[in-house]
Amino acid sequence: MSQKARAPKRKSEGSGNEKSDTSQEDDSKTKSFTAPKSQGKRNPQEHKNKSKVISDASSSETSDVDVKKRKLQEKKDVDVNGGLLEAVKKSRLSVATSVSDFKFNKKRVRLVSAEENLKDDALGIVYWMSRDQRVEDNWAFLYAQRLALKQKLPLHVVFCLVPKFLDATIRHYGFMIKGLQEVAEDCKGLNIPFHLLIGYAKDVLPDFVKEHGIGGVVTDFSPLRVPLQWVSDICKRLPEDVPLVQVDAHNIVPCWVASNKQEYGARTIRRKIHDQLTQFLTDFPPVITHPYKSNLKAEPIDWDKCYASLEVDRTVKEVDWAKPGSKAGMNTLHLFISVRLKFFNSDRNNPNRQALSNLSPWFHFGQLSVQRAILEVQKYRSKYKESVDSFVEEAVVRRELADNYCYYNKNYDKVEGAYDWAKNTLKDHAKDKRTHLYSLEQLESGKTHDPLWNAAQLQMVHEGKMHGFLRMYWAKKILEWTSSPEEGLRFAIYLNDRFELDGRDPNGYVGCMWSICGIHDQGWAERAVFGKIRYMNYQGCKRKFDVAEFERRYHPKKFPA
């Protein structure tokens, strides 16, 4: 894949005397670099002295401050004041006063459209927010503001609210909409209009761009097929003179940079990610109050009306343990660091202990940056080395491995997406006799012969979260108790996406595929039904933790129908 990229300048203007990310720019020349371009798009023609939607940028993100001294002061701020939010605000300002003064890593950005030139008469830049639903610590938002500041244009944020999405219920939509309300308020305070468009992006965003003279669109990245299709549809329907770029604001090492192929497992991607963390695991500059006002004001949003208009199942109720929004996500991060981090390595596989981060809902909806979480957690490595290293392995290596799998394997939620050895062994044992067979309704209600499985299912149904260790056991038993691997995988994904707050996520798909189809795993001793897929059983769980305690906590009698 190849991509032409240039520093942003208007078609009829030079860059003036503004500082670039790497050097002082000349009025008449623009330094160029090569960066990845999305597959399937024709190469844009080169134009001299024209504004480019991807600008010159550094290959690393640094600032002139004493990094060690700053990090020690940040840790002191959090420890003494207990104010992670305030400490992080200071941290951003110590990195740079704004993204204009920050060395933005060009590898985070890729050109999606054929056009790369910003038109002369542009009236604004749009950040089309999708996966990463936050203002701060958002590389896509920062890149959009960087572009708008350089071109002296207003910045707009657009979110397209679809009436339904896969198996999402009101539990998921409620969490998302409340988070978006916070985004809208934050944008308002920064002089950045937030526009909530109702409908699919392909039907509403192109008209918005045309009607309001938008010069360029920046969006974030998801590896899943539906969001990828949204981006493809928008690229086809945008005016030909409006460039579209994509920024991976979810992964620390951008998915297309970490690897250009599907990785076999954690052992093959771990080194590739760790080798690039020094380049990408940097602190964020702040999003600033935008200095260029727009004549286009954001329409008032009737959030209750939006909520009522959704075409989703409302029987799966919202949960009260997880408060939506970035501020709540930061508070949960602070609680994890101050209370549970010390126990993470030793107790994370014990469902009866409070040792997990519980951050997955905020990560999934992009309300909290994984990169921010890692930056904060790593400050405690000298104190809790094993726990910090384990958290980095799960939140960075395993999470980015999941994005890698979903991006490079179009069958990420089907048995066809498994390795050949796994497909063959599952086929060989497809007709093996099952000791128990359950319908989807029985599984959904937690009415099996296994009290541990039922307890895990009820935890997920009522709390929107199942303990990570039990997710593996839960999915493997579905393989054992259904008529075929295909049915088992379909049931597991449906239940996960319906009840888990972080459903419809690469981690969820990979979790089901690991459990049922051996993805990112190896062959084990062959047995009935499972073949060579790794086996888990009730007795094994009893050796890991007090099963009876967990079963009592989530006994069916505590959840009357």
PDB file of N, CA, C and O in Angstrom, residues 195-234:
ATOM      1  N   HIS A 195     -22.463  18.195  16.134  1.00  0.00           N
ATOM      2  CA  HIS A 195     -23.680  17.957  15.344  1.00  0.00           C
ATOM      3  C   HIS A 195     -24.059  16.481  15.448  1.00  0.00           C
ATOM      4  O   HIS A 195     -23.286  15.604  15.039  1.00  0.00           O
ATOM      5  N   LEU A 196     -25.231  16.222  15.979  1.00  0.00           N
ATOM      6  CA  LEU A 196     -25.751  14.852  16.026  1.00  0.00           C
ATOM      7  C   LEU A 196     -26.683  14.653  14.842  1.00  0.00           C
ATOM      8  O   LEU A 196     -27.770  15.238  14.784  1.00  0.00           O
ATOM      9  N   LEU A 197     -26.252  13.846  13.887  1.00  0.00           N
ATOM     10  CA  LEU A 197     -27.058  13.567  12.698  1.00  0.00           C
ATOM     11  C   LEU A 197     -27.741  12.211  12.879  1.00  0.00           C
ATOM     12  O   LEU A 197     -27.095  11.228  13.256  1.00  0.00           O
ATOM     13  N   ILE A 198     -29.024  12.164  12.643  1.00  0.00           N
ATOM     14  CA  ILE A 198     -29.782  10.933  12.828  1.00  0.00           C
ATOM     15  C   ILE A 198     -29.833  10.168  11.510  1.00  0.00           C
ATOM     16  O   ILE A 198     -30.341  10.665  10.503  1.00  0.00           O
ATOM     17  N   GLY A 199     -29.287   8.963  11.518  1.00  0.00           N
ATOM     18  CA  GLY A 199     -29.300   8.138  10.316  1.00  0.00           C
ATOM     19  C   GLY A 199     -27.924   7.568  10.021  1.00  0.00           C
ATOM     20  O   GLY A 199     -26.941   7.857  10.710  1.00  0.00           O
ATOM     21  N   TYR A 200     -27.867   6.755   8.991  1.00  0.00           N
ATOM     22  CA  TYR A 200     -26.602   6.150   8.591  1.00  0.00           C
ATOM     23  C   TYR A 200     -25.719   7.196   7.931  1.00  0.00           C
ATOM     24  O   TYR A 200     -26.196   8.060   7.187  1.00  0.00           O
ATOM     25  N   ALA A 201     -24.426   7.114   8.197  1.00  0.00           N
ATOM     26  CA  ALA A 201     -23.493   8.146   7.737  1.00  0.00           C
ATOM     27  C   ALA A 201     -23.598   8.387   6.235  1.00  0.00           C
ATOM     28  O   ALA A 201     -23.582   9.529   5.783  1.00  0.00           O
ATOM     29  N   LYS A 202     -23.729   7.322   5.455  1.00  0.00           N
ATOM     30  CA  LYS A 202     -23.771   7.480   4.006  1.00  0.00           C
ATOM     31  C   LYS A 202     -24.977   8.295   3.546  1.00  0.00           C
ATOM     32  O   LYS A 202     -24.947   8.894   2.467  1.00  0.00           O
ATOM     33  N   ASP A 203     -26.018   8.328   4.375  1.00  0.00           N
ATOM     34  CA  ASP A 203     -27.238   9.046   4.004  1.00  0.00           C
ATOM     35  C   ASP A 203     -27.270  10.480   4.504  1.00  0.00           C
ATOM     36  O   ASP A 203     -28.036  11.297   3.977  1.00  0.00           O
ATOM     37  N   VAL A 204     -26.472  10.798   5.519  1.00  0.00           N
ATOM     38  CA  VAL A 204     -26.577  12.137   6.118  1.00  0.00           C
ATOM     39  C   VAL A 204     -25.281  12.941   6.081  1.00  0.00           C
ATOM     40  O   VAL A 204     -25.325  14.173   5.975  1.00  0.00           O
ATOM     41  N   LEU A 205     -24.132  12.286   6.178  1.00  0.00           N
ATOM     42  CA  LEU A 205     -22.881  13.033   6.254  1.00  0.00           C
ATOM     43  C   LEU A 205     -22.484  13.712   4.945  1.00  0.00           C
ATOM     44  O   LEU A 205     -22.081  14.892   4.960  1.00  0.00           O
ATOM     45  N   PRO A 206     -22.578  13.050   3.783  1.00  0.00           N
ATOM     46  CA  PRO A 206     -22.199  13.734   2.542  1.00  0.00           C
ATOM     47  C   PRO A 206     -22.991  15.021   2.295  1.00  0.00           C
ATOM     48  O   PRO A 206     -22.422  16.029   1.857  1.00  0.00           O
ATOM     49  N   ASP A 207     -24.289  14.998   2.574  1.00  0.00           N
ATOM     50  CA  ASP A 207     -25.101  16.211   2.386  1.00  0.00           C
ATOM     51  C   ASP A 207     -24.663  17.308   3.344  1.00  0.00           C
ATOM     52  O   ASP A 207     -24.624  18.489   2.972  1.00  0.00           O
ATOM     53  N   PHE A 208     -24.329  16.948   4.572  1.00  0.00           N
ATOM     54  CA  PHE A 208     -23.841  17.926   5.542  1.00  0.00           C
ATOM     55  C   PHE A 208     -22.566  18.585   5.025  1.00  0.00           C
ATOM     56  O   PHE A 208     -22.400  19.809   5.095  1.00  0.00           O
ATOM     57  N   VAL A 209     -21.676  17.768   4.488  1.00  0.00           N
ATOM     58  CA  VAL A 209     -20.402  18.277   3.963  1.00  0.00           C
ATOM     59  C   VAL A 209     -20.645  19.222   2.789  1.00  0.00           C
ATOM     60  O   VAL A 209     -20.047  20.313   2.700  1.00  0.00           O
ATOM     61  N   LYS A 210     -21.520  18.828   1.874  1.00  0.00           N
ATOM     62  CA  LYS A 210     -21.806  19.659   0.698  1.00  0.00           C
ATOM     63  C   LYS A 210     -22.465  20.970   1.086  1.00  0.00           C
ATOM     64  O   LYS A 210     -22.076  22.049   0.610  1.00  0.00           O
ATOM     65  N   GLU A 211     -23.483  20.894   1.933  1.00  0.00           N
ATOM     66  CA  GLU A 211     -24.268  22.080   2.285  1.00  0.00           C
ATOM     67  C   GLU A 211     -23.463  23.130   3.036  1.00  0.00           C
ATOM     68  O   GLU A 211     -23.745  24.320   2.941  1.00  0.00           O
ATOM     69  N   HIS A 212     -22.442  22.677   3.765  1.00  0.00           N
ATOM     70  CA  HIS A 212     -21.731  23.612   4.632  1.00  0.00           C
ATOM     71  C   HIS A 212     -20.290  23.857   4.207  1.00  0.00           C
ATOM     72  O   HIS A 212     -19.508  24.432   4.970  1.00  0.00           O
ATOM     73  N   GLY A 213     -19.959  23.476   2.991  1.00  0.00           N
ATOM     74  CA  GLY A 213     -18.655  23.820   2.430  1.00  0.00           C
ATOM     75  C   GLY A 213     -17.476  23.229   3.192  1.00  0.00           C
ATOM     76  O   GLY A 213     -16.418  23.873   3.286  1.00  0.00           O
ATOM     77  N   ILE A 214     -17.634  22.041   3.707  1.00  0.00           N
ATOM     78  CA  ILE A 214     -16.560  21.406   4.475  1.00  0.00           C
ATOM     79  C   ILE A 214     -15.413  21.031   3.535  1.00  0.00           C
ATOM     80  O   ILE A 214     -15.624  20.462   2.466  1.00  0.00           O
ATOM     81  N   GLY A 215     -14.193  21.321   3.972  1.00  0.00           N
ATOM     82  CA  GLY A 215     -13.038  21.098   3.104  1.00  0.00           C
ATOM     83  C   GLY A 215     -12.359  19.764   3.273  1.00  0.00           C
ATOM     84  O   GLY A 215     -11.674  19.284   2.361  1.00  0.00           O
ATOM     85  N   GLY A 216     -12.513  19.135   4.431  1.00  0.00           N
ATOM     86  CA  GLY A 216     -11.870  17.852   4.669  1.00  0.00           C
ATOM     87  C   GLY A 216     -12.536  17.129   5.825  1.00  0.00           C
ATOM     88  O   GLY A 216     -13.096  17.762   6.726  1.00  0.00           O
ATOM     89  N   VAL A 217     -12.482  15.809   5.787  1.00  0.00           N
ATOM     90  CA  VAL A 217     -13.105  14.980   6.824  1.00  0.00           C
ATOM     91  C   VAL A 217     -12.046  14.061   7.427  1.00  0.00           C
ATOM     92  O   VAL A 217     -11.302  13.395   6.704  1.00  0.00           O
ATOM     93  N   VAL A 218     -12.001  14.053   8.752  1.00  0.00           N
ATOM     94  CA  VAL A 218     -11.124  13.158   9.506  1.00  0.00           C
ATOM     95  C   VAL A 218     -12.017  12.192  10.278  1.00  0.00           C
ATOM     96  O   VAL A 218     -13.010  12.611  10.876  1.00  0.00           O
ATOM     97  N   THR A 219     -11.693  10.920  10.264  1.00  0.00           N
ATOM     98  CA  THR A 219     -12.470   9.956  11.048  1.00  0.00           C
ATOM     99  C   THR A 219     -11.543   9.020  11.794  1.00  0.00           C
ATOM    100  O   THR A 219     -10.330   8.974  11.526  1.00  0.00           O
ATOM    101  N   ASP A 220     -12.094   8.277  12.759  1.00  0.00           N
ATOM    102  CA  ASP A 220     -11.301   7.320  13.512  1.00  0.00           C
ATOM    103  C   ASP A 220     -11.401   5.940  12.867  1.00  0.00           C
ATOM    104  O   ASP A 220     -11.959   5.787  11.779  1.00  0.00           O
ATOM    105  N   PHE A 221     -10.887   4.925  13.543  1.00  0.00           N
ATOM    106  CA  PHE A 221     -10.709   3.610  12.905  1.00  0.00           C
ATOM    107  C   PHE A 221     -11.316   2.490  13.725  1.00  0.00           C
ATOM    108  O   PHE A 221     -11.156   2.422  14.943  1.00  0.00           O
ATOM    109  N   SER A 222     -12.028   1.605  13.043  1.00  0.00           N
ATOM    110  CA  SER A 222     -12.470   0.337  13.612  1.00  0.00           C
ATOM    111  C   SER A 222     -12.165  -0.760  12.605  1.00  0.00           C
ATOM    112  O   SER A 222     -12.338  -0.563  11.403  1.00  0.00           O
ATOM    113  N   PRO A 223     -11.744  -1.946  13.063  1.00  0.00           N
ATOM    114  CA  PRO A 223     -11.421  -3.024  12.130  1.00  0.00           C
ATOM    115  C   PRO A 223     -12.627  -3.865  11.733  1.00  0.00           C
ATOM    116  O   PRO A 223     -12.484  -4.783  10.918  1.00  0.00           O
ATOM    117  N   LEU A 224     -13.804  -3.584  12.301  1.00  0.00           N
ATOM    118  CA  LEU A 224     -14.970  -4.430  12.051  1.00  0.00           C
ATOM    119  C   LEU A 224     -15.626  -4.109  10.717  1.00  0.00           C
ATOM    120  O   LEU A 224     -15.558  -2.981  10.231  1.00  0.00           O
ATOM    121  N   ARG A 225     -16.300  -5.093  10.141  1.00  0.00           N
ATOM    122  CA  ARG A 225     -16.769  -4.962   8.757  1.00  0.00           C
ATOM    123  C   ARG A 225     -17.806  -3.848   8.576  1.00  0.00           C
ATOM    124  O   ARG A 225     -17.789  -3.144   7.563  1.00  0.00           O
ATOM    125  N   VAL A 226     -18.712  -3.691   9.545  1.00  0.00           N
ATOM    126  CA  VAL A 226     -19.744  -2.667   9.369  1.00  0.00           C
ATOM    127  C   VAL A 226     -19.150  -1.265   9.401  1.00  0.00           C
ATOM    128  O   VAL A 226     -19.398  -0.461   8.487  1.00  0.00           O
ATOM    129  N   PRO A 227     -18.352  -0.893  10.404  1.00  0.00           N
ATOM    130  CA  PRO A 227     -17.721   0.425  10.363  1.00  0.00           C
ATOM    131  C   PRO A 227     -16.799   0.626   9.159  1.00  0.00           C
ATOM    132  O   PRO A 227     -16.724   1.736   8.612  1.00  0.00           O
ATOM    133  N   LEU A 228     -16.099  -0.422   8.750  1.00  0.00           N
ATOM    134  CA  LEU A 228     -15.263  -0.298   7.548  1.00  0.00           C
ATOM    135  C   LEU A 228     -16.126  -0.010   6.323  1.00  0.00           C
ATOM    136  O   LEU A 228     -15.738   0.776   5.438  1.00  0.00           O
ATOM    137  N   GLN A 229     -17.297  -0.620   6.262  1.00  0.00           N
ATOM    138  CA  GLN A 229     -18.215  -0.361   5.154  1.00  0.00           C
ATOM    139  C   GLN A 229     -18.735   1.065   5.211  1.00  0.00           C
ATOM    140  O   GLN A 229     -18.900   1.717   4.174  1.00  0.00           O
ATOM    141  N   TRP A 230     -18.992   1.571   6.416  1.00  0.00           N
ATOM    142  CA  TRP A 230     -19.418   2.965   6.550  1.00  0.00           C
ATOM    143  C   TRP A 230     -18.375   3.905   5.946  1.00  0.00           C
ATOM    144  O   TRP A 230     -18.715   4.831   5.205  1.00  0.00           O
ATOM    145  N   VAL A 231     -17.110   3.660   6.261  1.00  0.00           N
ATOM    146  CA  VAL A 231     -16.039   4.513   5.731  1.00  0.00           C
ATOM    147  C   VAL A 231     -15.963   4.398   4.210  1.00  0.00           C
ATOM    148  O   VAL A 231     -15.820   5.399   3.503  1.00  0.00           O
ATOM    149  N   SER A 232     -16.086   3.172   3.695  1.00  0.00           N
ATOM    150  CA  SER A 232     -16.061   2.976   2.243  1.00  0.00           C
ATOM    151  C   SER A 232     -17.214   3.703   1.564  1.00  0.00           C
ATOM    152  O   SER A 232     -17.035   4.352   0.524  1.00  0.00           O
ATOM    153  N   ASP A 233     -18.408   3.611   2.158  1.00  0.00           N
ATOM    154  CA  ASP A 233     -19.584   4.283   1.593  1.00  0.00           C
ATOM    155  C   ASP A 233     -19.408   5.801   1.580  1.00  0.00           C
ATOM    156  O   ASP A 233     -19.764   6.472   0.606  1.00  0.00           O
ATOM    157  N   ILE A 234     -18.872   6.338   2.673  1.00  0.00           N
ATOM    158  CA  ILE A 234     -18.663   7.783   2.753  1.00  0.00           C
ATOM    159  C   ILE A 234     -17.643   8.231   1.719  1.00  0.00           C
ATOM    160  O   ILE A 234     -17.809   9.260   1.056  1.00  0.00           O
TER     161      ILE A 234
END
